JSON list of N, CA, C and O in Angstrom, two decimals:
[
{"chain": "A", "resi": 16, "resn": "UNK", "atom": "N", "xyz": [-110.32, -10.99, 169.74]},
{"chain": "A", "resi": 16, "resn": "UNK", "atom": "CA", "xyz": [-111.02, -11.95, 170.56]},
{"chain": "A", "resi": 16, "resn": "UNK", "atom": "C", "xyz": [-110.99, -13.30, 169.88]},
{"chain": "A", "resi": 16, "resn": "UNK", "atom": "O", "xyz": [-110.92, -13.48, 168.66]},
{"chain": "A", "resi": 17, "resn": "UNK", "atom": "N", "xyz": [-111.07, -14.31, 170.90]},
{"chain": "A", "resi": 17, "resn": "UNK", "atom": "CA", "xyz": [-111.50, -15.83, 169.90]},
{"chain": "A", "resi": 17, "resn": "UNK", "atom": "C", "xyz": [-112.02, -16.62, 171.16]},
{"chain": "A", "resi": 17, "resn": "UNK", "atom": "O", "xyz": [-111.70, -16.93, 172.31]},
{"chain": "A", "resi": 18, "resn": "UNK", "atom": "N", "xyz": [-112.75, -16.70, 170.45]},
{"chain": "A", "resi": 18, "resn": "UNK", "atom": "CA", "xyz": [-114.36, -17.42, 170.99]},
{"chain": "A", "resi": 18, "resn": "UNK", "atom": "C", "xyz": [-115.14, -18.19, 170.03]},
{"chain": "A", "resi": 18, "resn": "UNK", "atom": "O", "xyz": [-115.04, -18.03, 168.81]},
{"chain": "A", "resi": 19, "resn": "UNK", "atom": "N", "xyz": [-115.98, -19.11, 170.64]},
{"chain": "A", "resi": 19, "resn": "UNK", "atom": "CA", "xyz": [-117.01, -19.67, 170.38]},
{"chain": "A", "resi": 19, "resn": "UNK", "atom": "C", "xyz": [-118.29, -19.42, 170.59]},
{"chain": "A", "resi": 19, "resn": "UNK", "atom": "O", "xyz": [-118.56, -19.21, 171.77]},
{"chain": "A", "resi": 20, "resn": "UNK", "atom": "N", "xyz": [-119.38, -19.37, 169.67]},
{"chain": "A", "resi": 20, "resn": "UNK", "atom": "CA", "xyz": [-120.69, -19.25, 170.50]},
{"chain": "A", "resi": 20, "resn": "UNK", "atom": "C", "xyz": [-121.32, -20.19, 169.91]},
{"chain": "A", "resi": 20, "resn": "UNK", "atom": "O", "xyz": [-120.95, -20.79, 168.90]},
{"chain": "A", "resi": 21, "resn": "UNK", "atom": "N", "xyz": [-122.60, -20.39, 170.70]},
{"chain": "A", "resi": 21, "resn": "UNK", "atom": "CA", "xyz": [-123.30, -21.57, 170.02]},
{"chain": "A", "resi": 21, "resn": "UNK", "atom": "C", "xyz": [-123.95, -21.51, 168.86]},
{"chain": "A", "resi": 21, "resn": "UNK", "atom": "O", "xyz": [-124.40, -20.38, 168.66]},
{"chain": "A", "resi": 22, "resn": "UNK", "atom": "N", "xyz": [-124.18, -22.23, 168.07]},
{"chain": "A", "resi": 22, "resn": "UNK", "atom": "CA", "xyz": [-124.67, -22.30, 166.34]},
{"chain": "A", "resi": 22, "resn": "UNK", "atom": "C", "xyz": [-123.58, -22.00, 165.18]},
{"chain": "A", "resi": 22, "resn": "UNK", "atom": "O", "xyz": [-123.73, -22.20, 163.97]},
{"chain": "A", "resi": 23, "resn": "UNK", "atom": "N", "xyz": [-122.33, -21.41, 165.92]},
{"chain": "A", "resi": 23, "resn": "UNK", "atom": "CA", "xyz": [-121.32, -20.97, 164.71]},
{"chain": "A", "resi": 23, "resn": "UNK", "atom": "C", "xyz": [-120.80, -21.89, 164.22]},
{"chain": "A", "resi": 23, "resn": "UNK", "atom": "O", "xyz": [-120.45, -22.90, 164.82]},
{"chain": "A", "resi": 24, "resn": "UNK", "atom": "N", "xyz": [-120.63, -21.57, 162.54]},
{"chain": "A", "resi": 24, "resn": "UNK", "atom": "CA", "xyz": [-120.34, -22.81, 162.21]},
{"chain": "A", "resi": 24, "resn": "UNK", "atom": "C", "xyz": [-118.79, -22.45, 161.87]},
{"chain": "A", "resi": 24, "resn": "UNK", "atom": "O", "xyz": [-118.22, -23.45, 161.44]},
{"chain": "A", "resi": 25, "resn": "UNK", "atom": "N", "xyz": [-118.01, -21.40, 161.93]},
{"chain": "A", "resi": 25, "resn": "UNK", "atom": "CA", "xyz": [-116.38, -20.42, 161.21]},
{"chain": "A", "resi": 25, "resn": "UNK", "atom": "C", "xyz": [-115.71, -21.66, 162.50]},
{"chain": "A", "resi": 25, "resn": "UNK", "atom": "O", "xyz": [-116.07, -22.04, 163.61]},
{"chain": "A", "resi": 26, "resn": "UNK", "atom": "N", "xyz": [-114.45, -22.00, 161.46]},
{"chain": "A", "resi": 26, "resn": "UNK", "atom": "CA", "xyz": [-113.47, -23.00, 162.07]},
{"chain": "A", "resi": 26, "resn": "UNK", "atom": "C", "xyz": [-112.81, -21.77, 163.19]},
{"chain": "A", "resi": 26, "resn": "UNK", "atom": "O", "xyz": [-112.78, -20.54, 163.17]},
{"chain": "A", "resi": 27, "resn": "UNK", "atom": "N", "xyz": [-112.45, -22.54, 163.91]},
{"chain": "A", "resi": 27, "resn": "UNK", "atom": "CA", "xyz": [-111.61, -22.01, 165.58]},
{"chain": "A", "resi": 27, "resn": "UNK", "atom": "C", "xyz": [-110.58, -22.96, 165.18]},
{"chain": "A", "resi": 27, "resn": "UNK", "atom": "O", "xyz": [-110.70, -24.13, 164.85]},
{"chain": "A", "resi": 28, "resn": "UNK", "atom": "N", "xyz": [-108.86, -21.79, 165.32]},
{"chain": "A", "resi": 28, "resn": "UNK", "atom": "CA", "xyz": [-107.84, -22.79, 165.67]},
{"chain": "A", "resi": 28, "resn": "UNK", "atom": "C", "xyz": [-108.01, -23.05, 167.17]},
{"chain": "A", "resi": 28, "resn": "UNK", "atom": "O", "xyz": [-109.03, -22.95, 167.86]},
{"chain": "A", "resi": 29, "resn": "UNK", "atom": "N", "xyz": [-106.97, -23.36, 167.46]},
{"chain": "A", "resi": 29, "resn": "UNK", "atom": "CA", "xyz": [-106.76, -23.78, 169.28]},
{"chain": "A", "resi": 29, "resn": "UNK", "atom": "C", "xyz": [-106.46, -22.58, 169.84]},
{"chain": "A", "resi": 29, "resn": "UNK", "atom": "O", "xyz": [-105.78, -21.66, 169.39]},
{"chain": "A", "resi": 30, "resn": "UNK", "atom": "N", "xyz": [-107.08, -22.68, 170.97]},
{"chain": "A", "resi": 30, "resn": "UNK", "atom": "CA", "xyz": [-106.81, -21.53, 172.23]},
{"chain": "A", "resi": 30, "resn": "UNK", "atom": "C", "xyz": [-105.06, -21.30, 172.19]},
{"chain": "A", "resi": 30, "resn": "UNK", "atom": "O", "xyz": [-104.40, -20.27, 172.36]},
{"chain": "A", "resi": 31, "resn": "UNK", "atom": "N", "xyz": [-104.67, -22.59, 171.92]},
{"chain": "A", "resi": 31, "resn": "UNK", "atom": "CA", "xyz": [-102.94, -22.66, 172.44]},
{"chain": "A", "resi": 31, "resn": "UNK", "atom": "C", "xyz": [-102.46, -21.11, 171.34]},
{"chain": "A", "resi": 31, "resn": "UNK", "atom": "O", "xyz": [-101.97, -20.00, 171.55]},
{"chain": "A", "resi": 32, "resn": "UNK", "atom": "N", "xyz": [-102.96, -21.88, 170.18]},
{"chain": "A", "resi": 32, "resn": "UNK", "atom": "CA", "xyz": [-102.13, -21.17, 168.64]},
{"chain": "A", "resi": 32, "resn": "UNK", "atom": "C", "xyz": [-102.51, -19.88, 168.81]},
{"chain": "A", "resi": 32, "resn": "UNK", "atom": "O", "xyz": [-102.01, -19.05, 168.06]},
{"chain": "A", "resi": 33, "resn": "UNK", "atom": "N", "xyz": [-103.50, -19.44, 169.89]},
{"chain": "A", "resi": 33, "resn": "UNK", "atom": "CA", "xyz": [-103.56, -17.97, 169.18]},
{"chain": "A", "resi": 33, "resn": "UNK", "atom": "C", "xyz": [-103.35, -17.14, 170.59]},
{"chain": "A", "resi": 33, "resn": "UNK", "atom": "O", "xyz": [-103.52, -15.93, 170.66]},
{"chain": "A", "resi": 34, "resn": "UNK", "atom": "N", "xyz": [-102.95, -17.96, 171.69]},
{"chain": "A", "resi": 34, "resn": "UNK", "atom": "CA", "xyz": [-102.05, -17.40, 172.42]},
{"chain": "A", "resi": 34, "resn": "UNK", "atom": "C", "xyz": [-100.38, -17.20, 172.14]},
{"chain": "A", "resi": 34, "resn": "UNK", "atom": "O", "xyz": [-99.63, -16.28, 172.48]},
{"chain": "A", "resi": 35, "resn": "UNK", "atom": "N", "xyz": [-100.18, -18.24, 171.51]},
{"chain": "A", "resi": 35, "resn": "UNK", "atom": "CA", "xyz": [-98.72, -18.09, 170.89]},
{"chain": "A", "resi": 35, "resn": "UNK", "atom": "C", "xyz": [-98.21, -17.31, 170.19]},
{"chain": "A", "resi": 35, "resn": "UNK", "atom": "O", "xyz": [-97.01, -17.11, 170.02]},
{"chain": "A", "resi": 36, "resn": "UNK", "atom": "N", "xyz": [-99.53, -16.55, 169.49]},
{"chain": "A", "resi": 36, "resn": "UNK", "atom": "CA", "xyz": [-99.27, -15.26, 168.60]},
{"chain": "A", "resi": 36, "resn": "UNK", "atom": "C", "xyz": [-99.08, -14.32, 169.52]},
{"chain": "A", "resi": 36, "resn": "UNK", "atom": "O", "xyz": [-98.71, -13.35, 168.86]},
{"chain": "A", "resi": 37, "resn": "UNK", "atom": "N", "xyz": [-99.12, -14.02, 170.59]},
{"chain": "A", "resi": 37, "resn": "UNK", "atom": "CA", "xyz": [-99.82, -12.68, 171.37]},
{"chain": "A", "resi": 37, "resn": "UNK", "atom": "C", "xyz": [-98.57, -12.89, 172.49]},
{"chain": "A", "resi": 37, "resn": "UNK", "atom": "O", "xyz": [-98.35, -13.93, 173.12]},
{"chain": "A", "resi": 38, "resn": "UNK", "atom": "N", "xyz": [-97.90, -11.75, 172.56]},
{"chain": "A", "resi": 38, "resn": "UNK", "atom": "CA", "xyz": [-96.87, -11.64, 173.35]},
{"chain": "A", "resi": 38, "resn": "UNK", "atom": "C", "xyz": [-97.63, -10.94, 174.51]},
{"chain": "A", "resi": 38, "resn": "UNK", "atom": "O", "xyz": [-96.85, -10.50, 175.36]},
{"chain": "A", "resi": 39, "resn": "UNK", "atom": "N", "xyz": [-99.02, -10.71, 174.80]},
{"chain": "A", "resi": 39, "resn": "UNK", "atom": "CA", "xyz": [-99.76, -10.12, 175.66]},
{"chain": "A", "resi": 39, "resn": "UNK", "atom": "C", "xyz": [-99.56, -10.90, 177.10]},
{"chain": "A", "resi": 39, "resn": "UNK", "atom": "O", "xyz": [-98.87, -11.92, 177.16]},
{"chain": "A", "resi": 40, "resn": "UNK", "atom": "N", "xyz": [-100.21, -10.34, 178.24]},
{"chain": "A", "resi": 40, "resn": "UNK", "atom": "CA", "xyz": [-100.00, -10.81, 179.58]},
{"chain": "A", "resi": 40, "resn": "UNK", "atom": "C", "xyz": [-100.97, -11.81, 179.11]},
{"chain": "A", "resi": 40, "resn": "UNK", "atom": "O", "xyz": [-101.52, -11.91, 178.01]},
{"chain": "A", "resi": 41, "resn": "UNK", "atom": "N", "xyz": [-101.09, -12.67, 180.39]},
{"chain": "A", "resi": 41, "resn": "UNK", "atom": "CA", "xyz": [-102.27, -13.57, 180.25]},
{"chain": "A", "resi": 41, "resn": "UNK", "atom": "C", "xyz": [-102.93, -14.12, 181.77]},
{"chain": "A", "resi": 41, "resn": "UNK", "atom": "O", "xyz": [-102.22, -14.62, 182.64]},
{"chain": "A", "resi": 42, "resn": "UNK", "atom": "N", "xyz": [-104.41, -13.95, 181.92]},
{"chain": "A", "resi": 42, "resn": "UNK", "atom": "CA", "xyz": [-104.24, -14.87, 182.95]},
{"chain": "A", "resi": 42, "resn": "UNK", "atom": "C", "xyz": [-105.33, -15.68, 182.92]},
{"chain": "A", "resi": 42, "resn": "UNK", "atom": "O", "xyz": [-106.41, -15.19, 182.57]},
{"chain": "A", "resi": 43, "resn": "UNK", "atom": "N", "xyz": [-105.25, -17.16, 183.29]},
{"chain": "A", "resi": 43, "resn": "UNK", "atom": "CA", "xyz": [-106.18, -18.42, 183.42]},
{"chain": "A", "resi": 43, "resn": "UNK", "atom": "C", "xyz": [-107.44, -17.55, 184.89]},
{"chain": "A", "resi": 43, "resn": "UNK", "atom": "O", "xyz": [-107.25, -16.91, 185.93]},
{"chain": "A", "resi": 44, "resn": "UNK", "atom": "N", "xyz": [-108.63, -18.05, 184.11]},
{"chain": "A", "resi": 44, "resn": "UNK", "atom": "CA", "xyz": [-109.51, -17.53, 185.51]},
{"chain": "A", "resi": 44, "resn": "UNK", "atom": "C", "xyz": [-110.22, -19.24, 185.95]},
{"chain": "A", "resi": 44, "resn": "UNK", "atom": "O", "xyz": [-110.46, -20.05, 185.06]},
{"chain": "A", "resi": 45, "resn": "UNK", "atom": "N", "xyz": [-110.40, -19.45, 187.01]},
{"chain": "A", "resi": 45, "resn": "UNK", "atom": "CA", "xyz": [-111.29, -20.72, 186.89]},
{"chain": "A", "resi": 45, "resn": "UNK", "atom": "C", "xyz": [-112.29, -20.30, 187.46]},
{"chain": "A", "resi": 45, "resn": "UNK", "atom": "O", "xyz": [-112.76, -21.18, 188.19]},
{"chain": "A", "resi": 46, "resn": "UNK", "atom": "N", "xyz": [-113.13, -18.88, 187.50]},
{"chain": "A", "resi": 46, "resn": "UNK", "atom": "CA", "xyz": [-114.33, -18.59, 187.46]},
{"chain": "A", "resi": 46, "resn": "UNK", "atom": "C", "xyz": [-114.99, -18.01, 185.79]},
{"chain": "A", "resi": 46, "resn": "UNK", "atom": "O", "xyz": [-114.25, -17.58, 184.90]},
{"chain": "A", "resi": 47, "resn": "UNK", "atom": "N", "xyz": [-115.96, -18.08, 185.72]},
{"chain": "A", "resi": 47, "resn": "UNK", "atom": "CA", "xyz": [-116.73, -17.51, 184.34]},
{"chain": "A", "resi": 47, "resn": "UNK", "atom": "C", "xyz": [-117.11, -15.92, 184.07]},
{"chain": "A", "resi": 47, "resn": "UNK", "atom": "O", "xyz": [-117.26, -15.22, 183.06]},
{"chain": "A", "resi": 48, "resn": "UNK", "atom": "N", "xyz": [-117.18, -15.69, 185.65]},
{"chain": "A", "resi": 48, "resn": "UNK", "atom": "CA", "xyz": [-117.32, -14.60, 185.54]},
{"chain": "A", "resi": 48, "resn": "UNK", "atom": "C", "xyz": [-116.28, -13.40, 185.88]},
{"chain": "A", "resi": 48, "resn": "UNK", "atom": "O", "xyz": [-116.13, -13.50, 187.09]},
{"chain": "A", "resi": 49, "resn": "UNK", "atom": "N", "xyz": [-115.61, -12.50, 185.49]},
{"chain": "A", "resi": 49, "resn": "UNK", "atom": "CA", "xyz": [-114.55, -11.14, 185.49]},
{"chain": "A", "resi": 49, "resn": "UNK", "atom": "C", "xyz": [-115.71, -9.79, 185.79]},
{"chain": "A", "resi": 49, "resn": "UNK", "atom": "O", "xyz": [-116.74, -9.50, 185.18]},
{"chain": "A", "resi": 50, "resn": "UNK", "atom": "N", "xyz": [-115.25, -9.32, 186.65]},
{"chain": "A", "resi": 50, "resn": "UNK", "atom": "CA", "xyz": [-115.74, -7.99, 186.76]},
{"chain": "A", "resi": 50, "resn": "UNK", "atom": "C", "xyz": [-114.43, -7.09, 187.47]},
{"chain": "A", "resi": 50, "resn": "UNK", "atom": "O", "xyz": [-113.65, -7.32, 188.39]},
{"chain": "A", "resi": 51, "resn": "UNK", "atom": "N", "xyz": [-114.64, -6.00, 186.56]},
{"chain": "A", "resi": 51, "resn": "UNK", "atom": "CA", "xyz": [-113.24, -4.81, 186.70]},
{"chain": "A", "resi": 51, "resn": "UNK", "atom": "C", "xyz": [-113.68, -3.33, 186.60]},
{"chain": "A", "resi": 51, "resn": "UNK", "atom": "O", "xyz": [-114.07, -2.68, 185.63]},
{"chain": "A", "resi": 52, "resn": "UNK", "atom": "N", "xyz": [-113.48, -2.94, 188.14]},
{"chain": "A", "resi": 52, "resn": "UNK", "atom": "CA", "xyz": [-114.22, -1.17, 187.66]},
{"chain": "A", "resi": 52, "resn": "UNK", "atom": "C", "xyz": [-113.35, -0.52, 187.02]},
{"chain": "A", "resi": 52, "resn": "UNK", "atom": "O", "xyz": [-112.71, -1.12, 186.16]},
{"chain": "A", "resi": 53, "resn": "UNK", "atom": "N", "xyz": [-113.17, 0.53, 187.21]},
{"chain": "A", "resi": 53, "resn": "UNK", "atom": "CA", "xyz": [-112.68, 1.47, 185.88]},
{"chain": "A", "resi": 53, "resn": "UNK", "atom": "C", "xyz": [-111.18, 2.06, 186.65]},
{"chain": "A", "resi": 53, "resn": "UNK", "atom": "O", "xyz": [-110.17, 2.47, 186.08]},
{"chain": "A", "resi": 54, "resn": "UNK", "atom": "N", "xyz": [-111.39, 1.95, 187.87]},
{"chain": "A", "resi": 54, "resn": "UNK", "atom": "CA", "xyz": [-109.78, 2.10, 188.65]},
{"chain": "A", "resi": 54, "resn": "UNK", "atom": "C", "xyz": [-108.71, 0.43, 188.03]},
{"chain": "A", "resi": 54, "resn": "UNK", "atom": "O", "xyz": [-107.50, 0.25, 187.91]},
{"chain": "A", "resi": 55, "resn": "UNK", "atom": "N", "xyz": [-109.93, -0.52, 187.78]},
{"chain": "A", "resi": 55, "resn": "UNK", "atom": "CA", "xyz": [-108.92, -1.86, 188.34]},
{"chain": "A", "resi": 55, "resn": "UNK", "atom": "C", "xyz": [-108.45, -2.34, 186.61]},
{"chain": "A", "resi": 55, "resn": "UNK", "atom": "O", "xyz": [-108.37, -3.54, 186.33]},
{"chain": "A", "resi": 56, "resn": "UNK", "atom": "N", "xyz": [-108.24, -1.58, 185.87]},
{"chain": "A", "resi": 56, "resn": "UNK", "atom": "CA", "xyz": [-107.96, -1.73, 184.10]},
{"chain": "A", "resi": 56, "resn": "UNK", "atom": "C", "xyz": [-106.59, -2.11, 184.19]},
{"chain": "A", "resi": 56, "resn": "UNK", "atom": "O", "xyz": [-105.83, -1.51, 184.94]},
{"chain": "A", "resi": 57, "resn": "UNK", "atom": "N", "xyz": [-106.17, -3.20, 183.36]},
{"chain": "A", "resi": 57, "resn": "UNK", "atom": "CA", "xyz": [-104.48, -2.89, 183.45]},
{"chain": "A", "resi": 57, "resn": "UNK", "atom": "C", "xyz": [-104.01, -1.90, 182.05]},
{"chain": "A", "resi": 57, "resn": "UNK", "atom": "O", "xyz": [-104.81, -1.50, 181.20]},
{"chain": "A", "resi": 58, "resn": "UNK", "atom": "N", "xyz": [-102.62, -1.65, 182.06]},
{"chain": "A", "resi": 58, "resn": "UNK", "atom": "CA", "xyz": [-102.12, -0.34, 182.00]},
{"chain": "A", "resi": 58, "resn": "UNK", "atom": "C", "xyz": [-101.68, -1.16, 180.35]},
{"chain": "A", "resi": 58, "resn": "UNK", "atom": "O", "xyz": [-101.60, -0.52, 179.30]},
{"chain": "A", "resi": 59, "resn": "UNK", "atom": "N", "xyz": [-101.51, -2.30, 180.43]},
{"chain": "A", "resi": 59, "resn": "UNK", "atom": "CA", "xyz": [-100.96, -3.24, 178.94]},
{"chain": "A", "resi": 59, "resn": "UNK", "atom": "C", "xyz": [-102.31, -4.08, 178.79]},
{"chain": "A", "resi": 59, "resn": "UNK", "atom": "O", "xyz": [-103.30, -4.20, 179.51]},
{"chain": "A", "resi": 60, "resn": "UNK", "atom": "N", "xyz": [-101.90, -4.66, 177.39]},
{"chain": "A", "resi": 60, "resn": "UNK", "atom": "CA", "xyz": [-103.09, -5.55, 177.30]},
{"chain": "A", "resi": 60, "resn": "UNK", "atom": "C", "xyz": [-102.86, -6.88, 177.93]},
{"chain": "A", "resi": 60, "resn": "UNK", "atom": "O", "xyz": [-101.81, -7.50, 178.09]},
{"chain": "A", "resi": 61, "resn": "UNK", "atom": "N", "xyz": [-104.17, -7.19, 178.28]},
{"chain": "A", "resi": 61, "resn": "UNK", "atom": "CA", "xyz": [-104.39, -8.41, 179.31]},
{"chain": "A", "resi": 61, "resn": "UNK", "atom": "C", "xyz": [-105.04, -9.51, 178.42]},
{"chain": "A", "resi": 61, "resn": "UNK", "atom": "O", "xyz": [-105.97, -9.14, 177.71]},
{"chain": "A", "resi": 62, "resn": "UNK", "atom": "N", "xyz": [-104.72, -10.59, 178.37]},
{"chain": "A", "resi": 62, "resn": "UNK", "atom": "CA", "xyz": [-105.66, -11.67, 177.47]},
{"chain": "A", "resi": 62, "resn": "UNK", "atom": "C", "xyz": [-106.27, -12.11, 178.96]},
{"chain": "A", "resi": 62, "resn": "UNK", "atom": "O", "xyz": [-105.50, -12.13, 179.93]},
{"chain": "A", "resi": 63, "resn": "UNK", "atom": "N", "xyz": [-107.54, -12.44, 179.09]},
{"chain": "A", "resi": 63, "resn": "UNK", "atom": "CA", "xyz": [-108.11, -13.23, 180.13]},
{"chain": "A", "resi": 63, "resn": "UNK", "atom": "C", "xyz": [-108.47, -14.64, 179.14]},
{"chain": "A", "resi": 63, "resn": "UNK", "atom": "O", "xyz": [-108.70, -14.45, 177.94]},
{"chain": "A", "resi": 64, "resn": "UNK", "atom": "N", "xyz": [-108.49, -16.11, 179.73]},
{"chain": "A", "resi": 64, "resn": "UNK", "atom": "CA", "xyz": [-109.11, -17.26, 179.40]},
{"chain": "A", "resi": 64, "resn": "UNK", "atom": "C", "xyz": [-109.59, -17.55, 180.56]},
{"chain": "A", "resi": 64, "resn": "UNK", "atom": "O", "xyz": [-109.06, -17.46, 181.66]},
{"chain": "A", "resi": 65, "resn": "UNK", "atom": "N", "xyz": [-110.85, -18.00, 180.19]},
{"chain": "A", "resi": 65, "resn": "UNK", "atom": "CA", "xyz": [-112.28, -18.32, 180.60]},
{"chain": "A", "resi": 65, "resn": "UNK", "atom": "C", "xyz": [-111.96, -19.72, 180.61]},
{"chain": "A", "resi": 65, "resn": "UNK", "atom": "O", "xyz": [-111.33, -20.08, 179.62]},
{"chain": "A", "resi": 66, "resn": "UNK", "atom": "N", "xyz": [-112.23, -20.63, 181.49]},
{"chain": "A", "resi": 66, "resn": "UNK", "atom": "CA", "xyz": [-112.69, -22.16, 181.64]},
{"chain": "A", "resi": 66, "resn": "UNK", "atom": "C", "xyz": [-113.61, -22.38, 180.51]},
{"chain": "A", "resi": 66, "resn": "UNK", "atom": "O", "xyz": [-114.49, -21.53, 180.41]},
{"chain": "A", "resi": 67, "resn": "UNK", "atom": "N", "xyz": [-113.59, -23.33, 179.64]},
{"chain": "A", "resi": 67, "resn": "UNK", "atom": "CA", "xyz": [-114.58, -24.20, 178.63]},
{"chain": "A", "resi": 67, "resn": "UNK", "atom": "C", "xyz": [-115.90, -23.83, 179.50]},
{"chain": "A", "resi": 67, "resn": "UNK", "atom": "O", "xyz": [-116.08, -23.46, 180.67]},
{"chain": "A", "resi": 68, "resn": "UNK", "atom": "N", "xyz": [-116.78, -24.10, 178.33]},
{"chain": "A", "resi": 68, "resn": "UNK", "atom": "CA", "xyz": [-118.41, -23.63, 179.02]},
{"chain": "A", "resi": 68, "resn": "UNK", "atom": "C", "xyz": [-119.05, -25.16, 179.14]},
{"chain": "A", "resi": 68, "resn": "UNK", "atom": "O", "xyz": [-118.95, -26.01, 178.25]},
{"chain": "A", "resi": 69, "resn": "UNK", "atom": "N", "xyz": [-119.60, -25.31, 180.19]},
{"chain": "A", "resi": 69, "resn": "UNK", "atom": "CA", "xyz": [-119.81, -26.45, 180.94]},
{"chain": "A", "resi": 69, "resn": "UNK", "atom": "C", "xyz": [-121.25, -27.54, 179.75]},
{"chain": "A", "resi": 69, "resn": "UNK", "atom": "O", "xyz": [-122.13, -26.87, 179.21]},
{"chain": "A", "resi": 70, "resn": "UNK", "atom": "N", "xyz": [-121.25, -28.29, 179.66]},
{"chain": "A", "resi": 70, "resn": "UNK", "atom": "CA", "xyz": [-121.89, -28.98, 179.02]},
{"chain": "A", "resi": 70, "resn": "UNK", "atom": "C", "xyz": [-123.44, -28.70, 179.37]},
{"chain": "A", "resi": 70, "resn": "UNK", "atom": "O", "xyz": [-124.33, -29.33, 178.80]}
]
């Protein structure tokens, strides 16, 4: 995972750099929220990115 939460102070490279590592699927959501029942899993790994968290 790579994330941010609030108060952390551990350096974050860029979203870019650590997709570039990951030959994984990927997909941009421009909602915040993902919900997936247990039929709708994919079969490889999936990176999801989340939109920046709103000010």
């Amino acid at each position: 995972m790579h994330y941010w939460v609030p108060y952390s102070t551990l350096p974050l490279d860029p979203l870019d750099k650590f997709l570039a590592l990951s030959k994984a699927r990927r997909i941009r959501l421009d909602s915040r929220v993902l919900e997936v029942g247990e039929g709708e899993l994919p079969e490889k790994t999936t990176i999801v990115v989340f939109p920046p968290p709103t000010p």
